[in-house]
Tab-separated table of C-alpha atoms in Angstrom:
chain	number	residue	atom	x	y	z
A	10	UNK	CA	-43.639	15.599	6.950
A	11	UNK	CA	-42.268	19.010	5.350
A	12	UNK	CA	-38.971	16.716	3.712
A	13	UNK	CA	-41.116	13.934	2.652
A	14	UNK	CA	-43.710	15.982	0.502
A	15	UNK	CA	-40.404	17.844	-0.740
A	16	UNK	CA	-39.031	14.771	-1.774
A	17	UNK	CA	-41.829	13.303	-3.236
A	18	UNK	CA	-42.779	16.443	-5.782
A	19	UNK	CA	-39.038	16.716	-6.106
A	20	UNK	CA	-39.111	13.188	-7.514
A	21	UNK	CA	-42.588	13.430	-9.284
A	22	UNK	CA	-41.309	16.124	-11.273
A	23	UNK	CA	-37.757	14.415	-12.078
A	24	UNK	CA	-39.545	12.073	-14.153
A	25	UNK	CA	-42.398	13.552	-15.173
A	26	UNK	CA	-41.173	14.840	-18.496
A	27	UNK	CA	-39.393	11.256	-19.502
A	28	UNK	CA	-43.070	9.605	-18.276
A	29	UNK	CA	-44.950	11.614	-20.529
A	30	UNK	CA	-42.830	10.917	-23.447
A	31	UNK	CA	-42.531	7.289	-23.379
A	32	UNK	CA	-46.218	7.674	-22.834
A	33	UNK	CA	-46.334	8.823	-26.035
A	34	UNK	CA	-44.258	6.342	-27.938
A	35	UNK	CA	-46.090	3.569	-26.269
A	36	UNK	CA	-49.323	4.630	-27.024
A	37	UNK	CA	-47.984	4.513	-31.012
A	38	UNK	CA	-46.520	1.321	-30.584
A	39	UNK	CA	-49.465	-0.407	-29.399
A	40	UNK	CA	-51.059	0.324	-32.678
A	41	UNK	CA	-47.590	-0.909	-34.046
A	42	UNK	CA	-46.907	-3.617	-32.525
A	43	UNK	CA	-49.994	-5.662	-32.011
A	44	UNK	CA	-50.281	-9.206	-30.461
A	45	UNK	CA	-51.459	-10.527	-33.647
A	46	UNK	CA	-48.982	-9.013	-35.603
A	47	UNK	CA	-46.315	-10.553	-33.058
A	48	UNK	CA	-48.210	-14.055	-32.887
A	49	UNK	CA	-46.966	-14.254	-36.653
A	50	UNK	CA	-43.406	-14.650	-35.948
A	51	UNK	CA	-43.030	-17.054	-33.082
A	52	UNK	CA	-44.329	-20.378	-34.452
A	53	UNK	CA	-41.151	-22.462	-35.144
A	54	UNK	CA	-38.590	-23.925	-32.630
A	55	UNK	CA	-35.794	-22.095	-33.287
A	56	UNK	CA	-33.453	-19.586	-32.220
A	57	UNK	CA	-35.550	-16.644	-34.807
A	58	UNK	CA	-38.783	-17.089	-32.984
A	59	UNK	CA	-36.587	-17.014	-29.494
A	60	UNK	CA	-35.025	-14.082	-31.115
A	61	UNK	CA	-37.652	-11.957	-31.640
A	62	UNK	CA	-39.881	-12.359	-29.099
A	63	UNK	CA	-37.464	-11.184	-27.122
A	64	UNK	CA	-37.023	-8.015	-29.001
A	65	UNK	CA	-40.529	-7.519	-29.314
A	66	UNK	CA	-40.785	-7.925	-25.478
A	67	UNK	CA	-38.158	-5.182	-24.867
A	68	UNK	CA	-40.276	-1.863	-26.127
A	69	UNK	CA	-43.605	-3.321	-25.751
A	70	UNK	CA	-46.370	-1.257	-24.039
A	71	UNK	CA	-47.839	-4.004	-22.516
A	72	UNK	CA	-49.427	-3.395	-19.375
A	73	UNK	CA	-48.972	-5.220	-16.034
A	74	UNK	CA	-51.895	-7.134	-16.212
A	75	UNK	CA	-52.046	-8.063	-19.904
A	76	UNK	CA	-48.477	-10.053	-19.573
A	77	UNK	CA	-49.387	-13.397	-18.493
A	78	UNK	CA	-52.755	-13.087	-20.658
A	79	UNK	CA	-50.552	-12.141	-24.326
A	80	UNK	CA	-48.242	-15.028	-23.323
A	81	UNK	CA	-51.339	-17.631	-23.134
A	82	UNK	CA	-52.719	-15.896	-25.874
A	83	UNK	CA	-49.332	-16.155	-28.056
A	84	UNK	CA	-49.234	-19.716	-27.314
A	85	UNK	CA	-52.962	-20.188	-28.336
A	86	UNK	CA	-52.237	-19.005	-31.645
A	87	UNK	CA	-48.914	-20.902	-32.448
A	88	UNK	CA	-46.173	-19.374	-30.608
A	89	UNK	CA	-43.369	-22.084	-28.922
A	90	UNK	CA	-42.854	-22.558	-25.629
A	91	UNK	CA	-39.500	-20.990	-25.646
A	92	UNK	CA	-40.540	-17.840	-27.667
A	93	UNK	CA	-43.203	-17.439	-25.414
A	94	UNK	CA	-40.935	-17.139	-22.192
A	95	UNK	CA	-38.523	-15.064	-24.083
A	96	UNK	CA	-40.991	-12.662	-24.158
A	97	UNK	CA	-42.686	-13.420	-20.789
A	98	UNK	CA	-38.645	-12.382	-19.489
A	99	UNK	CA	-37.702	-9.726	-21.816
A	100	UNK	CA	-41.670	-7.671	-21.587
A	101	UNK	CA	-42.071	-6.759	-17.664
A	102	UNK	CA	-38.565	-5.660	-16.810
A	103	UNK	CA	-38.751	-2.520	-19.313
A	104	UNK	CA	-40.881	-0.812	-21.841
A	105	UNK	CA	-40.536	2.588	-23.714
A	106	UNK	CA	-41.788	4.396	-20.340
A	107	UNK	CA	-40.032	3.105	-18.281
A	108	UNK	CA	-36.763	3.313	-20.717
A	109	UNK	CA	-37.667	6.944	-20.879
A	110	UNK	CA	-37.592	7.491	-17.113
A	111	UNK	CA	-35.007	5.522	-16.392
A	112	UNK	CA	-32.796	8.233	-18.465
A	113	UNK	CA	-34.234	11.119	-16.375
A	114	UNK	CA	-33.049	9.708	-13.006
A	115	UNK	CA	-30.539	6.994	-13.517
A	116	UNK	CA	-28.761	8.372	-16.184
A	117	UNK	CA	-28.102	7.434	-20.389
A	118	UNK	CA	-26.137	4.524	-20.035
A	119	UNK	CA	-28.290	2.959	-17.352
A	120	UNK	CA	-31.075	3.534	-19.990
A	121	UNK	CA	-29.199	1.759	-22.387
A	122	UNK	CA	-28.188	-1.069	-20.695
A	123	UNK	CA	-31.224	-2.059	-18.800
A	124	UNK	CA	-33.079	-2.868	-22.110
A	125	UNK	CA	-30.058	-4.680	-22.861
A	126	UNK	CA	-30.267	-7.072	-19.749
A	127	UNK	CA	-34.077	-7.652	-20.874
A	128	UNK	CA	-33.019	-8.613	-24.265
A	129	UNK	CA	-30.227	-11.513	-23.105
A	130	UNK	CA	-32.337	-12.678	-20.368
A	131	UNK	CA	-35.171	-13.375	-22.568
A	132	UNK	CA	-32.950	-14.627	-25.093
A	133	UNK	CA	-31.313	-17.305	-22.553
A	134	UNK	CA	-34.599	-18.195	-20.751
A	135	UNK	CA	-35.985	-19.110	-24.209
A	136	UNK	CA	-33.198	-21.043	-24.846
A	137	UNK	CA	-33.353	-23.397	-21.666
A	138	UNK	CA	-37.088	-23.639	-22.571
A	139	UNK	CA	-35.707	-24.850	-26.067
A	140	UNK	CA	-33.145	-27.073	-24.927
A	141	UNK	CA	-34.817	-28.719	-21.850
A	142	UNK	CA	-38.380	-28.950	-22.093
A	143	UNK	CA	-39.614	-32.006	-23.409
A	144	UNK	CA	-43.201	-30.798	-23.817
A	145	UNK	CA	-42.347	-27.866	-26.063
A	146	UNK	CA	-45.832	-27.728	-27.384
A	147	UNK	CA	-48.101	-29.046	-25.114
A	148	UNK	CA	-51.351	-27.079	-24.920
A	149	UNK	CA	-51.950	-24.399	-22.248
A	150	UNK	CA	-54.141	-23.064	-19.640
A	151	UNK	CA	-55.947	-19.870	-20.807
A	152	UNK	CA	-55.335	-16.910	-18.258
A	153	UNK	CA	-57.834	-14.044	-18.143
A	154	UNK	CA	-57.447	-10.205	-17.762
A	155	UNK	CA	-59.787	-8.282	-15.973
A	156	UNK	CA	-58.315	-4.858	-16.807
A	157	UNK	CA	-59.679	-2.946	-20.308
A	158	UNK	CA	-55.869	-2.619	-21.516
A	159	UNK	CA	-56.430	-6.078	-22.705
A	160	UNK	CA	-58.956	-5.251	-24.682
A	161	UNK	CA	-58.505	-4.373	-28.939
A	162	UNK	CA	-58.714	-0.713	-29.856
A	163	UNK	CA	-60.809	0.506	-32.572
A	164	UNK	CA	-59.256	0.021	-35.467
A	165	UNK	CA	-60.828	2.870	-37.848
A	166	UNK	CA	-59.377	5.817	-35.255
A	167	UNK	CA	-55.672	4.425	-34.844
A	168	UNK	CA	-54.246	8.071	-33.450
A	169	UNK	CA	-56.721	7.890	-31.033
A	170	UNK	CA	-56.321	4.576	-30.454
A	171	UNK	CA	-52.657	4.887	-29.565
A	172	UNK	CA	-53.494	8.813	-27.362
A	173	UNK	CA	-56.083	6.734	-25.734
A	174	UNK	CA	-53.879	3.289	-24.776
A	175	UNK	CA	-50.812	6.396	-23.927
A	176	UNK	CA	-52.533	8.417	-22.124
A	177	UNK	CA	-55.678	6.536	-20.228
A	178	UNK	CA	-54.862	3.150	-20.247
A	179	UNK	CA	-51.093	2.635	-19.723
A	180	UNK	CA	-51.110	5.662	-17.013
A	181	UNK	CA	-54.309	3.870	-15.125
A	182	UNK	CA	-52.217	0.803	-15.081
A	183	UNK	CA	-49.118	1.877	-13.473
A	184	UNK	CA	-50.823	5.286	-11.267
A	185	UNK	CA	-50.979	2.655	-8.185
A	186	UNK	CA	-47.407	1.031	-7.887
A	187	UNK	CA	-45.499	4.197	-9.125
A	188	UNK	CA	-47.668	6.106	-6.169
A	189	UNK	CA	-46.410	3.579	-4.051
A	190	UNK	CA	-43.000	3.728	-5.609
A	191	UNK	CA	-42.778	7.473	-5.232
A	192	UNK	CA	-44.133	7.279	-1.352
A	193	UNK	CA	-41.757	4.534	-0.332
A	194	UNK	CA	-38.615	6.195	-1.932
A	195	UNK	CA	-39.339	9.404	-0.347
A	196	UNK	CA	-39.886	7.432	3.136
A	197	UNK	CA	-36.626	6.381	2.567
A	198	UNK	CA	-34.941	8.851	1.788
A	199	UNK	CA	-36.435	10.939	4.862
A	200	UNK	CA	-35.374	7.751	7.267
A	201	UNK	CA	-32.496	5.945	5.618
A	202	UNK	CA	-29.709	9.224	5.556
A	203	UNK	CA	-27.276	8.667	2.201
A	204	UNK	CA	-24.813	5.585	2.212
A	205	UNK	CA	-26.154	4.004	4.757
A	206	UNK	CA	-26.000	1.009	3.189
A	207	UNK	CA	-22.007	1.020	2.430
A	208	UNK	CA	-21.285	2.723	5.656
A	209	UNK	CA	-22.919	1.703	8.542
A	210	UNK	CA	-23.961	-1.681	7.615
A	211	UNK	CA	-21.612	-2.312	4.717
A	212	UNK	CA	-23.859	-4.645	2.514
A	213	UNK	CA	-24.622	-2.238	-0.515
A	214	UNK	CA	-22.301	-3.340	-2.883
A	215	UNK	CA	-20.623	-6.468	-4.037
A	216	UNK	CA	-22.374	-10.150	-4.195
A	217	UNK	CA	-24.224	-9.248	-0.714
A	218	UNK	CA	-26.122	-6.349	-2.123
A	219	UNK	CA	-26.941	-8.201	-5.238
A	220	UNK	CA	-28.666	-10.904	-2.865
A	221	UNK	CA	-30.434	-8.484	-0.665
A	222	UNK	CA	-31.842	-6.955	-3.816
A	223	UNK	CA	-32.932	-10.099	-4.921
A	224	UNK	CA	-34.750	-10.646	-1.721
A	225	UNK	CA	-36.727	-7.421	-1.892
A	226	UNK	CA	-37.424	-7.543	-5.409
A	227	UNK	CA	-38.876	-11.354	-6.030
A	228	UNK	CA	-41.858	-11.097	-3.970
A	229	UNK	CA	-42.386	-7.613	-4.562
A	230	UNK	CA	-45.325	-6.292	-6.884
A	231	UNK	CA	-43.835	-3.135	-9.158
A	232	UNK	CA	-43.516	-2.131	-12.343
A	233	UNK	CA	-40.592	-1.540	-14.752
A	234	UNK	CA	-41.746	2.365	-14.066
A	235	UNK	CA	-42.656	2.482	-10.437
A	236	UNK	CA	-39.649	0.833	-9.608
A	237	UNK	CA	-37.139	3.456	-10.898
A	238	UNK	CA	-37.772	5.636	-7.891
A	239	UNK	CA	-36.920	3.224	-5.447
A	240	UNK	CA	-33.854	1.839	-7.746
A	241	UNK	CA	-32.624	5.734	-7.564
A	242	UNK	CA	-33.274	6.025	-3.329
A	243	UNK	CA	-31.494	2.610	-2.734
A	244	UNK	CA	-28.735	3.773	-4.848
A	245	UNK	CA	-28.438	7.045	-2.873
A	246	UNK	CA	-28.594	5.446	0.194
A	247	UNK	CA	-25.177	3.012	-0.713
A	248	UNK	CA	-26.458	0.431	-3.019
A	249	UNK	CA	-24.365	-0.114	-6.166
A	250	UNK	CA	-25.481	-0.166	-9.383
A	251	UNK	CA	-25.164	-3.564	-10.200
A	252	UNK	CA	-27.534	-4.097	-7.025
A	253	UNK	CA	-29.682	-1.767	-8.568
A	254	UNK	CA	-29.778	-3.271	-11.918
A	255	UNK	CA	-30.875	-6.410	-10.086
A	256	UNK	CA	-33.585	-5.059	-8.377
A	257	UNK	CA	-35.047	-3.252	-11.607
A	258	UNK	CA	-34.248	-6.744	-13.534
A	259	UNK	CA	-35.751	-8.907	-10.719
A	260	UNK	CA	-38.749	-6.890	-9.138
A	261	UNK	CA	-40.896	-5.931	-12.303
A	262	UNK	CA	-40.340	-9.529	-13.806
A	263	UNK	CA	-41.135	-11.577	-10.676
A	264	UNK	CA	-43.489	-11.683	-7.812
A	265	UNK	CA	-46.214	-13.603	-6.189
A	266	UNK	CA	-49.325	-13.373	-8.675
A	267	UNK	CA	-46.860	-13.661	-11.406
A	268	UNK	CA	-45.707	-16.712	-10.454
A	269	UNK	CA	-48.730	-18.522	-9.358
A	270	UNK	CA	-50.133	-17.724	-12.793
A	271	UNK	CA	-47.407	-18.712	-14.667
A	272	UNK	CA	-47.496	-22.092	-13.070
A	273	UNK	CA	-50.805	-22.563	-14.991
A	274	UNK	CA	-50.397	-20.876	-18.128
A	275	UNK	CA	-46.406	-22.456	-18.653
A	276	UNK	CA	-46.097	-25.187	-16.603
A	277	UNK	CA	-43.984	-26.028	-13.410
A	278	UNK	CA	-40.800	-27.139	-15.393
A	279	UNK	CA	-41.051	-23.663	-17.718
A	280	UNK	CA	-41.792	-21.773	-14.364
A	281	UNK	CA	-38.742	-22.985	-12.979
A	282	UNK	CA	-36.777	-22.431	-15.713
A	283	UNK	CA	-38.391	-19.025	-15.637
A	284	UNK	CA	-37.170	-18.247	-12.305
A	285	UNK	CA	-33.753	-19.681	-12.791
A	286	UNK	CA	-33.159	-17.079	-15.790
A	287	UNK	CA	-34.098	-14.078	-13.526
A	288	UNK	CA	-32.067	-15.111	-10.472
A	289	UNK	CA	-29.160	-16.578	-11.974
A	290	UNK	CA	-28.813	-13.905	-14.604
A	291	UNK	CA	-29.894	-10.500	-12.381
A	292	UNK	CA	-26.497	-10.243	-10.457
A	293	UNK	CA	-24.570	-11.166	-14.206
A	294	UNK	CA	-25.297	-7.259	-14.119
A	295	UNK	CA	-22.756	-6.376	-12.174
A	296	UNK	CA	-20.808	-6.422	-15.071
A	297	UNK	CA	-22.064	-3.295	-16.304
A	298	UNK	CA	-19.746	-1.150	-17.635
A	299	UNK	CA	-17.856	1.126	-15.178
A	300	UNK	CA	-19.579	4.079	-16.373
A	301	UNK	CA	-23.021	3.002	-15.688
A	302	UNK	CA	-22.110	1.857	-12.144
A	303	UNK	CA	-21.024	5.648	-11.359
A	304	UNK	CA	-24.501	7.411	-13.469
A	305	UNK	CA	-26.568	9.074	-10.674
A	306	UNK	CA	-28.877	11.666	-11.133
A	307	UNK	CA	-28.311	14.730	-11.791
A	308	UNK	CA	-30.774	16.916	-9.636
């Protein structure tokens, strides 16, 4: 019990600093970068609109529960089909926040190139949207959010506006799954002793990791945050880092809810397509560059 409480506040205060930073930023560009503002550019069927959603989706504080809602509310007011994917891709699987943390513990370049991954995945899941769907803009199903991160901010107070979305509503959002992240990591790491996974069992690296990442990380309900912990554990225990980058590509851009509301607000074809673009393109990360694959942290 001693080693698990050690690991956890060991963890918790890796990342605090990076957490409170890209709290920070996010809570600015949610003033920024509003989903009006966004709306604007996403209109026309071409590869701009694709484009720029998916930039837009990369930074983004948008919290876990306002994704599907912005994506039906995007296409409500005039966005495509295939923008609004790219940026139903390219928003869960990273954020400011999470970029920000992902430097403490994983390292710069894994920083770098996660964003990265966000960006072409959107990108090429807006494309196949754009290419295949026949109903491009066929009207939607609205999708609701429960959560008050959904909700406008005052507009006359915009500092407090963005301390307030930075530092009560983003953090109330993600407290429960990066708990959870932070209590399964150091579970594992007290059970699971280092490299087990490339040398007792010999399935951390290579196209077999990649797949048993993939497995985990589908069904599984976590955050671009909350998942860095358990990326960084998995990794110490003998994953590689392309199996990591799958399973922070994969797990904060796909699971259960996600997908059954998607089904409404998209469509079964764009769902599909949806799906295809995570799992076909998550173990294209392997690729990463040699120097990513060999970041660890550096407590």
């Amino acid at each position: 019990m001693q080693k698990f409480i050690s690991i956890f506040i060991e963890t918790f205060n890796q990342l605090s600093p990076f957490l409170m930073v890209g709290f920070l930023i996010s809570g600015f560009l949610s003033v920024v970068l509003t989903v009006e503002k966004i709306s604007q550019y996403l209109g026309k069927q071409n590869f701009k609109s694709i484009f720029l959603a998916s930039v837009f989706g990369v930074p983004i504080p948008l919290c876990s529960c306002g994704v599907i809602p912005v994506t039906a509310y995007l296409r409500k007011h005039g966005a495509s089909k295939a923008s609004a994917t790219s940026f139903l891709i390219s928003t869960p699987q990273t954020g400011v926040d999470s970029i920000m943390v992902t430097y403490g513990m994983l390292g710069p370049l894994m920083a770098i190139y996660r964003p990265i991954i966000a960006f072409i995945s959107g990108i090429i899941g807006g494309l196949l949207i754009n290419f295949t769907d026949k109903n491009k803009n066929e009207e939607v199903s609205s999708a609701s959010c429960g959560d008050d991160c959904c909700d406008q901010y005052d507009k006359n107070s915009k500092i407090l506006s963005a301390l307030h979305y930075g530092f009560v509503r983003l953090p109330i959002d993600i407290i429960n799954p990066l708990v959870l992240g932070l209590v399964l990591s150091a579970f594992i790491s007290v059970f699971i002793e280092p490299g087990f996974f490339i040398n007792t069992v010999n399935i951390g690296t290579g196209l077999m990791g990649m797949l048993v990442m993939l497995l985990i990380s589908i069904p599984m309900y976590t955050c671009a945050t909350a998942s860095i912990p358990l990326a960084f554990v998995f990794h110490t225990s003998g994953f590689s880092m392309g199996a990591i980058l799958v399973f922070l590509m994969a797990g904060p851009a796909t699971n259960i809810t996600t997908i059954a509301v998607t089904l409404k607000t998209l469509g079964k074809r764009s769902t599909f397509i949806y799906l295809l673009t995570i799992v076909v393109t998550a173990p294209v990360t392997d690729t990463a560059p040699a120097a990513a694959k060999t970041t660890t942290s550096t407590t």
